[in-house]
């Protein structure tokens, strides 16, 4: 169920019975010479809406701009700073809690969002208002990713290229895939010298790759993208069903261990 397509009485019927929602989040940032800036939010929204269709749970509109200052040297990249991003997502989620939602899955497709979504989830859980968890699509199917690609790459590589060939082939510049592979960083951190003595000496994507991508995009195909999409959607559905089955009280922080503070004063 996509929230923006419903009327308010229809949503009233939903929250009278259900308390789960999906919030897709991505980014608008460079993904090399062959993929559009929409890559992350296209993947996030596609997965969230498909899982919502399969389960009947509520899916909100997508947060299209995330924490991406590390891609700022490349034309067109948009970003918000971490404090503003966290506050925005928390405020958006509190909209949902006002309407009766008490558990949320942040369907995420951008690595730069991860730690900030977990921080928002902690805030809301500690307040007792909602249980919100971050879900990253490729981390849910790591064995499949490793089986399909020799060098999947953390950004703009064959796994994201395959997903976009399956989901939005029209916007993939297939004639630039060879360029992406030739001019990018095939294997990270092996092919760069920015990890020194255990320290990450880089801050931006441009410190590691001239054209903005990592991995070997020539391994990509729409068929592999379909495999990834189906496997990740399946994992997301399992997560939603598990979350729906939990008692809300069991999702909140555990009480302080004994002896209770001040109990012997």
PDB file of C-alpha atoms in Angstrom:
ATOM      1  CA  UNK A   1       0.000   0.000   0.000  1.00  0.00           C
ATOM      2  CA  UNK A   2       1.536   3.301  -1.128  1.00  0.00           C
ATOM      3  CA  UNK A   3       0.592   6.068   1.277  1.00  0.00           C
ATOM      4  CA  UNK A   4       0.345   8.893  -1.259  1.00  0.00           C
ATOM      5  CA  UNK A   5      -2.108   6.948  -3.442  1.00  0.00           C
ATOM      6  CA  UNK A   6      -4.613   6.479  -0.601  1.00  0.00           C
ATOM      7  CA  UNK A   7      -7.369   8.682   0.757  1.00  0.00           C
ATOM      8  CA  UNK A   8      -7.455   9.591   4.433  1.00  0.00           C
ATOM      9  CA  UNK A   9     -10.407   7.273   5.208  1.00  0.00           C
ATOM     10  CA  UNK A  10      -8.522   4.378   3.605  1.00  0.00           C
ATOM     11  CA  UNK A  11      -5.477   5.158   5.708  1.00  0.00           C
ATOM     12  CA  UNK A  12      -7.702   5.346   8.771  1.00  0.00           C
ATOM     13  CA  UNK A  13      -8.789   1.767   8.102  1.00  0.00           C
ATOM     14  CA  UNK A  14      -5.128   0.755   7.780  1.00  0.00           C
ATOM     15  CA  UNK A  15      -3.889   2.240  11.058  1.00  0.00           C
ATOM     16  CA  UNK A  16      -6.937   0.873  12.884  1.00  0.00           C
ATOM     17  CA  UNK A  17      -5.543  -2.599  12.194  1.00  0.00           C
ATOM     18  CA  UNK A  18      -1.828  -2.264  11.355  1.00  0.00           C
ATOM     19  CA  UNK A  19       1.160  -0.449  12.841  1.00  0.00           C
ATOM     20  CA  UNK A  20       4.006  -1.178  10.375  1.00  0.00           C
ATOM     21  CA  UNK A  21       5.416   1.158   7.734  1.00  0.00           C
ATOM     22  CA  UNK A  22       8.290   1.186   5.252  1.00  0.00           C
ATOM     23  CA  UNK A  23      10.228   4.389   4.588  1.00  0.00           C
ATOM     24  CA  UNK A  24      12.500   4.182   1.506  1.00  0.00           C
ATOM     25  CA  UNK A  25      15.635   6.332   1.545  1.00  0.00           C
ATOM     26  CA  UNK A  26      18.429   6.805  -0.950  1.00  0.00           C
ATOM     27  CA  UNK A  27      20.488   9.628  -2.362  1.00  0.00           C
ATOM     28  CA  UNK A  28      20.890  11.864  -5.381  1.00  0.00           C
ATOM     29  CA  UNK A  29      24.582  11.525  -6.148  1.00  0.00           C
ATOM     30  CA  UNK A  30      27.070  10.569  -8.820  1.00  0.00           C
ATOM     31  CA  UNK A  31      27.295   6.895  -9.731  1.00  0.00           C
ATOM     32  CA  UNK A  32      29.956   7.165 -12.400  1.00  0.00           C
ATOM     33  CA  UNK A  33      29.665   7.858 -16.132  1.00  0.00           C
ATOM     34  CA  UNK A  34      27.121   5.104 -16.752  1.00  0.00           C
ATOM     35  CA  UNK A  35      24.489   5.328 -13.986  1.00  0.00           C
ATOM     36  CA  UNK A  36      22.072   8.180 -13.215  1.00  0.00           C
ATOM     37  CA  UNK A  37      22.194  10.177  -9.991  1.00  0.00           C
ATOM     38  CA  UNK A  38      18.845   8.587  -9.122  1.00  0.00           C
ATOM     39  CA  UNK A  39      20.396   5.122  -8.669  1.00  0.00           C
ATOM     40  CA  UNK A  40      20.125   4.796  -4.890  1.00  0.00           C
ATOM     41  CA  UNK A  41      16.650   6.205  -4.470  1.00  0.00           C
ATOM     42  CA  UNK A  42      15.337   4.237  -7.449  1.00  0.00           C
ATOM     43  CA  UNK A  43      16.561   0.993  -5.873  1.00  0.00           C
ATOM     44  CA  UNK A  44      15.220   1.884  -2.421  1.00  0.00           C
ATOM     45  CA  UNK A  45      11.784   2.876  -3.661  1.00  0.00           C
ATOM     46  CA  UNK A  46      11.467  -0.136  -5.957  1.00  0.00           C
ATOM     47  CA  UNK A  47      12.275  -2.568  -3.153  1.00  0.00           C
ATOM     48  CA  UNK A  48      10.048  -0.847  -0.614  1.00  0.00           C
ATOM     49  CA  UNK A  49       7.039  -0.618  -2.902  1.00  0.00           C
ATOM     50  CA  UNK A  50       7.386  -4.216  -4.057  1.00  0.00           C
ATOM     51  CA  UNK A  51       7.604  -5.472  -0.466  1.00  0.00           C
ATOM     52  CA  UNK A  52       4.626  -3.308   0.451  1.00  0.00           C
ATOM     53  CA  UNK A  53       2.625  -4.761  -2.438  1.00  0.00           C
ATOM     54  CA  UNK A  54       3.469  -8.306  -1.358  1.00  0.00           C
ATOM     55  CA  UNK A  55       2.656  -7.800   2.314  1.00  0.00           C
ATOM     56  CA  UNK A  56      -0.019  -5.102   2.350  1.00  0.00           C
ATOM     57  CA  UNK A  57       2.049  -2.915   4.666  1.00  0.00           C
ATOM     58  CA  UNK A  58       2.255   0.844   4.253  1.00  0.00           C
ATOM     59  CA  UNK A  59       5.010   2.460   2.160  1.00  0.00           C
ATOM     60  CA  UNK A  60       5.700   6.202   2.411  1.00  0.00           C
ATOM     61  CA  UNK A  61       7.123   8.498  -0.256  1.00  0.00           C
ATOM     62  CA  UNK A  62      10.882   8.234  -0.733  1.00  0.00           C
ATOM     63  CA  UNK A  63      13.552  10.436   0.819  1.00  0.00           C
ATOM     64  CA  UNK A  64      15.595  11.146  -2.298  1.00  0.00           C
ATOM     65  CA  UNK A  65      18.464  13.239  -0.911  1.00  0.00           C
ATOM     66  CA  UNK A  66      20.709  11.758   1.759  1.00  0.00           C
ATOM     67  CA  UNK A  67      24.080  12.238   3.429  1.00  0.00           C
ATOM     68  CA  UNK A  68      26.406  12.448   0.403  1.00  0.00           C
ATOM     69  CA  UNK A  69      29.013  15.189   0.938  1.00  0.00           C
ATOM     70  CA  UNK A  70      31.735  12.657   0.136  1.00  0.00           C
ATOM     71  CA  UNK A  71      30.584  12.738  -3.506  1.00  0.00           C
ATOM     72  CA  UNK A  72      30.395  16.528  -3.762  1.00  0.00           C
ATOM     73  CA  UNK A  73      33.268  16.946  -6.246  1.00  0.00           C
ATOM     74  CA  UNK A  74      31.168  15.285  -8.954  1.00  0.00           C
ATOM     75  CA  UNK A  75      28.639  17.395 -10.835  1.00  0.00           C
ATOM     76  CA  UNK A  76      25.022  17.261  -9.712  1.00  0.00           C
ATOM     77  CA  UNK A  77      25.508  15.494  -6.393  1.00  0.00           C
ATOM     78  CA  UNK A  78      23.076  16.755  -3.756  1.00  0.00           C
ATOM     79  CA  UNK A  79      23.345  16.230  -0.013  1.00  0.00           C
ATOM     80  CA  UNK A  80      22.144  17.356   3.377  1.00  0.00           C
ATOM     81  CA  UNK A  81      24.382  17.553   6.416  1.00  0.00           C
ATOM     82  CA  UNK A  82      24.051  14.729   8.968  1.00  0.00           C
ATOM     83  CA  UNK A  83      22.328  16.692  11.788  1.00  0.00           C
ATOM     84  CA  UNK A  84      19.664  18.035   9.425  1.00  0.00           C
ATOM     85  CA  UNK A  85      19.170  14.609   7.861  1.00  0.00           C
ATOM     86  CA  UNK A  86      18.707  12.954  11.252  1.00  0.00           C
ATOM     87  CA  UNK A  87      16.279  15.616  12.419  1.00  0.00           C
ATOM     88  CA  UNK A  88      14.284  15.415   9.187  1.00  0.00           C
ATOM     89  CA  UNK A  89      13.958  11.631   9.292  1.00  0.00           C
ATOM     90  CA  UNK A  90      13.019  11.721  12.972  1.00  0.00           C
ATOM     91  CA  UNK A  91      10.365  14.364  12.318  1.00  0.00           C
ATOM     92  CA  UNK A  92       8.998  12.412   9.352  1.00  0.00           C
ATOM     93  CA  UNK A  93       8.838   9.262  11.473  1.00  0.00           C
ATOM     94  CA  UNK A  94       7.052  11.098  14.272  1.00  0.00           C
ATOM     95  CA  UNK A  95       4.398  12.010  11.695  1.00  0.00           C
ATOM     96  CA  UNK A  96       3.815   8.286  11.342  1.00  0.00           C
ATOM     97  CA  UNK A  97       3.735   7.653  15.095  1.00  0.00           C
ATOM     98  CA  UNK A  98       1.089  10.366  15.469  1.00  0.00           C
ATOM     99  CA  UNK A  99      -1.084   8.332  13.097  1.00  0.00           C
ATOM    100  CA  UNK A 100      -0.544   5.078  14.989  1.00  0.00           C
ATOM    101  CA  UNK A 101       2.545   3.562  13.377  1.00  0.00           C
ATOM    102  CA  UNK A 102       4.905   2.169  16.018  1.00  0.00           C
ATOM    103  CA  UNK A 103       7.393   0.149  13.959  1.00  0.00           C
ATOM    104  CA  UNK A 104       9.247   1.299  10.861  1.00  0.00           C
ATOM    105  CA  UNK A 105      11.747  -0.237   8.463  1.00  0.00           C
ATOM    106  CA  UNK A 106      14.032   2.309   6.828  1.00  0.00           C
ATOM    107  CA  UNK A 107      14.556   0.712   3.404  1.00  0.00           C
ATOM    108  CA  UNK A 108      17.969   2.127   2.628  1.00  0.00           C
ATOM    109  CA  UNK A 109      20.089   2.015  -0.518  1.00  0.00           C
ATOM    110  CA  UNK A 110      22.855   4.474   0.397  1.00  0.00           C
ATOM    111  CA  UNK A 111      25.754   3.626   2.669  1.00  0.00           C
ATOM    112  CA  UNK A 112      26.154   7.223   3.820  1.00  0.00           C
ATOM    113  CA  UNK A 113      22.746   7.074   5.493  1.00  0.00           C
ATOM    114  CA  UNK A 114      23.338   3.976   7.620  1.00  0.00           C
ATOM    115  CA  UNK A 115      24.798   5.352  10.836  1.00  0.00           C
ATOM    116  CA  UNK A 116      22.384   8.279  10.852  1.00  0.00           C
ATOM    117  CA  UNK A 117      19.314   6.100  10.420  1.00  0.00           C
ATOM    118  CA  UNK A 118      20.487   3.918  13.275  1.00  0.00           C
ATOM    119  CA  UNK A 119      20.897   6.996  15.443  1.00  0.00           C
ATOM    120  CA  UNK A 120      17.340   8.111  14.640  1.00  0.00           C
ATOM    121  CA  UNK A 121      16.116   4.614  15.453  1.00  0.00           C
ATOM    122  CA  UNK A 122      17.884   4.773  18.812  1.00  0.00           C
ATOM    123  CA  UNK A 123      16.311   8.153  19.620  1.00  0.00           C
ATOM    124  CA  UNK A 124      12.792   6.940  18.911  1.00  0.00           C
ATOM    125  CA  UNK A 125      13.272   3.618  20.680  1.00  0.00           C
ATOM    126  CA  UNK A 126      14.777   5.236  23.780  1.00  0.00           C
ATOM    127  CA  UNK A 127      11.807   7.613  23.879  1.00  0.00           C
ATOM    128  CA  UNK A 128       9.421   4.646  23.689  1.00  0.00           C
ATOM    129  CA  UNK A 129       7.708   6.109  20.640  1.00  0.00           C
ATOM    130  CA  UNK A 130       8.603   3.624  17.897  1.00  0.00           C
ATOM    131  CA  UNK A 131      10.912   0.794  16.932  1.00  0.00           C
ATOM    132  CA  UNK A 132      12.730   1.775  13.742  1.00  0.00           C
ATOM    133  CA  UNK A 133      15.442  -0.260  12.040  1.00  0.00           C
ATOM    134  CA  UNK A 134      17.693   0.414   9.090  1.00  0.00           C
ATOM    135  CA  UNK A 135      17.770  -2.221   6.328  1.00  0.00           C
ATOM    136  CA  UNK A 136      20.418  -2.118   3.586  1.00  0.00           C
ATOM    137  CA  UNK A 137      19.448  -4.198   0.581  1.00  0.00           C
ATOM    138  CA  UNK A 138      22.829  -5.635  -0.428  1.00  0.00           C
ATOM    139  CA  UNK A 139      23.753  -6.524   3.155  1.00  0.00           C
ATOM    140  CA  UNK A 140      20.679  -8.757   3.295  1.00  0.00           C
ATOM    141  CA  UNK A 141      21.950 -10.942   0.440  1.00  0.00           C
ATOM    142  CA  UNK A 142      25.742 -10.868   0.823  1.00  0.00           C
ATOM    143  CA  UNK A 143      26.295 -14.521  -0.228  1.00  0.00           C
ATOM    144  CA  UNK A 144      24.415 -13.978  -3.495  1.00  0.00           C
ATOM    145  CA  UNK A 145      26.330 -10.767  -4.246  1.00  0.00           C
ATOM    146  CA  UNK A 146      29.621 -12.555  -3.655  1.00  0.00           C
ATOM    147  CA  UNK A 147      28.519 -15.466  -5.827  1.00  0.00           C
ATOM    148  CA  UNK A 148      27.478 -13.266  -8.761  1.00  0.00           C
ATOM    149  CA  UNK A 149      30.376 -10.805  -8.844  1.00  0.00           C
ATOM    150  CA  UNK A 150      34.122 -11.150  -8.434  1.00  0.00           C
ATOM    151  CA  UNK A 151      34.447  -7.426  -7.649  1.00  0.00           C
ATOM    152  CA  UNK A 152      30.987  -6.110  -6.669  1.00  0.00           C
ATOM    153  CA  UNK A 153      32.327  -2.718  -5.594  1.00  0.00           C
ATOM    154  CA  UNK A 154      30.745  -0.622  -2.852  1.00  0.00           C
ATOM    155  CA  UNK A 155      29.686   2.172  -5.224  1.00  0.00           C
ATOM    156  CA  UNK A 156      28.571   2.227  -8.847  1.00  0.00           C
ATOM    157  CA  UNK A 157      29.813  -1.332  -9.320  1.00  0.00           C
ATOM    158  CA  UNK A 158      28.202  -4.326 -11.015  1.00  0.00           C
ATOM    159  CA  UNK A 159      25.635  -4.979  -8.268  1.00  0.00           C
ATOM    160  CA  UNK A 160      24.121  -1.479  -8.559  1.00  0.00           C
ATOM    161  CA  UNK A 161      24.556  -1.519 -12.328  1.00  0.00           C
ATOM    162  CA  UNK A 162      22.711  -4.836 -12.529  1.00  0.00           C
ATOM    163  CA  UNK A 163      19.880  -3.537 -10.370  1.00  0.00           C
ATOM    164  CA  UNK A 164      19.482  -0.469 -12.553  1.00  0.00           C
ATOM    165  CA  UNK A 165      19.630  -2.512 -15.761  1.00  0.00           C
ATOM    166  CA  UNK A 166      16.686  -4.461 -14.352  1.00  0.00           C
ATOM    167  CA  UNK A 167      14.745  -1.572 -12.801  1.00  0.00           C
ATOM    168  CA  UNK A 168      15.467   1.415 -15.061  1.00  0.00           C
ATOM    169  CA  UNK A 169      17.448   0.323 -18.104  1.00  0.00           C
ATOM    170  CA  UNK A 170      16.391   3.388 -20.073  1.00  0.00           C
ATOM    171  CA  UNK A 171      18.532   5.583 -17.826  1.00  0.00           C
ATOM    172  CA  UNK A 172      21.638   3.376 -17.834  1.00  0.00           C
ATOM    173  CA  UNK A 173      24.279   4.597 -20.285  1.00  0.00           C
ATOM    174  CA  UNK A 174      25.269   1.141 -21.460  1.00  0.00           C
ATOM    175  CA  UNK A 175      27.754   2.599 -23.931  1.00  0.00           C
ATOM    176  CA  UNK A 176      29.736   3.981 -20.957  1.00  0.00           C
ATOM    177  CA  UNK A 177      30.011   0.759 -18.946  1.00  0.00           C
ATOM    178  CA  UNK A 178      33.422  -0.073 -20.433  1.00  0.00           C
ATOM    179  CA  UNK A 179      34.586   3.463 -19.626  1.00  0.00           C
ATOM    180  CA  UNK A 180      33.402   3.071 -16.054  1.00  0.00           C
ATOM    181  CA  UNK A 181      35.391  -0.135 -15.661  1.00  0.00           C
ATOM    182  CA  UNK A 182      38.507   1.172 -17.388  1.00  0.00           C
ATOM    183  CA  UNK A 183      38.782   4.465 -15.516  1.00  0.00           C
ATOM    184  CA  UNK A 184      37.397   3.498 -12.118  1.00  0.00           C
ATOM    185  CA  UNK A 185      38.858   1.640  -9.174  1.00  0.00           C
ATOM    186  CA  UNK A 186      38.326  -2.065  -9.755  1.00  0.00           C
ATOM    187  CA  UNK A 187      39.064  -3.339  -6.270  1.00  0.00           C
ATOM    188  CA  UNK A 188      38.929  -1.380  -3.015  1.00  0.00           C
ATOM    189  CA  UNK A 189      41.096  -0.990  -0.985  1.00  0.00           C
ATOM    190  CA  UNK A 190      43.606  -3.171  -2.875  1.00  0.00           C
ATOM    191  CA  UNK A 191      43.907  -0.802  -5.855  1.00  0.00           C
ATOM    192  CA  UNK A 192      44.344   2.439  -3.887  1.00  0.00           C
ATOM    193  CA  UNK A 193      46.902   3.697  -1.407  1.00  0.00           C
ATOM    194  CA  UNK A 194      44.526   5.592   0.860  1.00  0.00           C
ATOM    195  CA  UNK A 195      44.423   2.971   3.613  1.00  0.00           C
ATOM    196  CA  UNK A 196      47.714   3.320   5.452  1.00  0.00           C
ATOM    197  CA  UNK A 197      48.826   1.398   8.528  1.00  0.00           C
ATOM    198  CA  UNK A 198      45.209   0.649   9.428  1.00  0.00           C
ATOM    199  CA  UNK A 199      44.011   4.248   8.971  1.00  0.00           C
ATOM    200  CA  UNK A 200      41.576   5.471   6.354  1.00  0.00           C
ATOM    201  CA  UNK A 201      43.326   8.558   5.023  1.00  0.00           C
ATOM    202  CA  UNK A 202      40.544   9.376   2.546  1.00  0.00           C
ATOM    203  CA  UNK A 203      37.373  11.374   3.106  1.00  0.00           C
ATOM    204  CA  UNK A 204      35.841  11.687  -0.350  1.00  0.00           C
ATOM    205  CA  UNK A 205      35.071   9.313  -3.195  1.00  0.00           C
ATOM    206  CA  UNK A 206      37.331  11.407  -5.420  1.00  0.00           C
ATOM    207  CA  UNK A 207      40.286  10.433  -3.201  1.00  0.00           C
ATOM    208  CA  UNK A 208      39.898   6.837  -4.391  1.00  0.00           C
ATOM    209  CA  UNK A 209      38.459   6.968  -7.891  1.00  0.00           C
ATOM    210  CA  UNK A 210      38.791   9.465 -10.730  1.00  0.00           C
ATOM    211  CA  UNK A 211      35.433   8.664 -12.318  1.00  0.00           C
ATOM    212  CA  UNK A 212      33.459   7.984  -9.134  1.00  0.00           C
ATOM    213  CA  UNK A 213      32.998   4.200  -9.286  1.00  0.00           C
ATOM    214  CA  UNK A 214      34.404   1.088  -7.668  1.00  0.00           C
ATOM    215  CA  UNK A 215      34.175  -2.466  -8.995  1.00  0.00           C
ATOM    216  CA  UNK A 216      34.003  -4.047 -12.455  1.00  0.00           C
ATOM    217  CA  UNK A 217      30.767  -2.960 -14.104  1.00  0.00           C
ATOM    218  CA  UNK A 218      31.298  -5.351 -17.029  1.00  0.00           C
ATOM    219  CA  UNK A 219      30.013  -8.162 -14.801  1.00  0.00           C
ATOM    220  CA  UNK A 220      26.569  -6.543 -14.683  1.00  0.00           C
ATOM    221  CA  UNK A 221      23.419  -7.751 -16.400  1.00  0.00           C
ATOM    222  CA  UNK A 222      19.677  -7.248 -16.098  1.00  0.00           C
ATOM    223  CA  UNK A 223      19.305 -10.962 -15.360  1.00  0.00           C
ATOM    224  CA  UNK A 224      21.612 -10.654 -12.368  1.00  0.00           C
ATOM    225  CA  UNK A 225      19.699  -7.543 -11.334  1.00  0.00           C
ATOM    226  CA  UNK A 226      16.474  -9.507 -11.289  1.00  0.00           C
ATOM    227  CA  UNK A 227      18.094 -12.155  -9.082  1.00  0.00           C
ATOM    228  CA  UNK A 228      19.309  -9.483  -6.680  1.00  0.00           C
ATOM    229  CA  UNK A 229      15.952  -7.716  -6.611  1.00  0.00           C
ATOM    230  CA  UNK A 230      13.959 -10.872  -5.953  1.00  0.00           C
ATOM    231  CA  UNK A 231      16.329 -12.099  -3.248  1.00  0.00           C
ATOM    232  CA  UNK A 232      16.466  -8.747  -1.463  1.00  0.00           C
ATOM    233  CA  UNK A 233      12.694  -8.294  -1.670  1.00  0.00           C
ATOM    234  CA  UNK A 234      12.252 -11.725  -0.138  1.00  0.00           C
ATOM    235  CA  UNK A 235      14.505 -10.806   2.772  1.00  0.00           C
ATOM    236  CA  UNK A 236      12.631  -7.550   3.292  1.00  0.00           C
ATOM    237  CA  UNK A 237       9.296  -9.376   3.337  1.00  0.00           C
ATOM    238  CA  UNK A 238      10.636 -11.802   5.963  1.00  0.00           C
ATOM    239  CA  UNK A 239      11.829  -8.858   8.065  1.00  0.00           C
ATOM    240  CA  UNK A 240       8.450  -7.130   7.877  1.00  0.00           C
ATOM    241  CA  UNK A 241       6.585 -10.274   8.827  1.00  0.00           C
ATOM    242  CA  UNK A 242       8.912 -10.839  11.782  1.00  0.00           C
ATOM    243  CA  UNK A 243       8.527  -7.242  12.918  1.00  0.00           C
ATOM    244  CA  UNK A 244       4.753  -7.389  12.703  1.00  0.00           C
ATOM    245  CA  UNK A 245       4.672 -10.461  14.930  1.00  0.00           C
ATOM    246  CA  UNK A 246       6.587  -8.873  17.806  1.00  0.00           C
ATOM    247  CA  UNK A 247       4.914  -7.411  20.865  1.00  0.00           C
ATOM    248  CA  UNK A 248       5.791  -3.717  20.934  1.00  0.00           C
ATOM    249  CA  UNK A 249       6.951  -3.898  24.548  1.00  0.00           C
ATOM    250  CA  UNK A 250       9.497  -6.545  23.572  1.00  0.00           C
ATOM    251  CA  UNK A 251      11.035  -4.161  21.019  1.00  0.00           C
ATOM    252  CA  UNK A 252      11.762  -1.422  23.559  1.00  0.00           C
ATOM    253  CA  UNK A 253      15.003  -1.128  25.585  1.00  0.00           C
ATOM    254  CA  UNK A 254      15.468  -3.682  28.332  1.00  0.00           C
ATOM    255  CA  UNK A 255      15.229  -2.388  31.918  1.00  0.00           C
ATOM    256  CA  UNK A 256      18.315  -1.470  33.896  1.00  0.00           C
ATOM    257  CA  UNK A 257      19.953  -4.486  35.497  1.00  0.00           C
ATOM    258  CA  UNK A 258      19.668  -4.985  39.268  1.00  0.00           C
ATOM    259  CA  UNK A 259      20.414  -3.579  41.703  1.00  0.00           C
ATOM    260  CA  UNK A 260      18.369  -0.597  40.548  1.00  0.00           C
ATOM    261  CA  UNK A 261      20.132   2.763  40.846  1.00  0.00           C
ATOM    262  CA  UNK A 262      19.357   4.300  44.249  1.00  0.00           C
ATOM    263  CA  UNK A 263      17.678   1.156  45.593  1.00  0.00           C
ATOM    264  CA  UNK A 264      19.984   1.036  48.652  1.00  0.00           C
ATOM    265  CA  UNK A 265      20.092   4.690  49.489  1.00  0.00           C
TER     266      UNK A 265
END
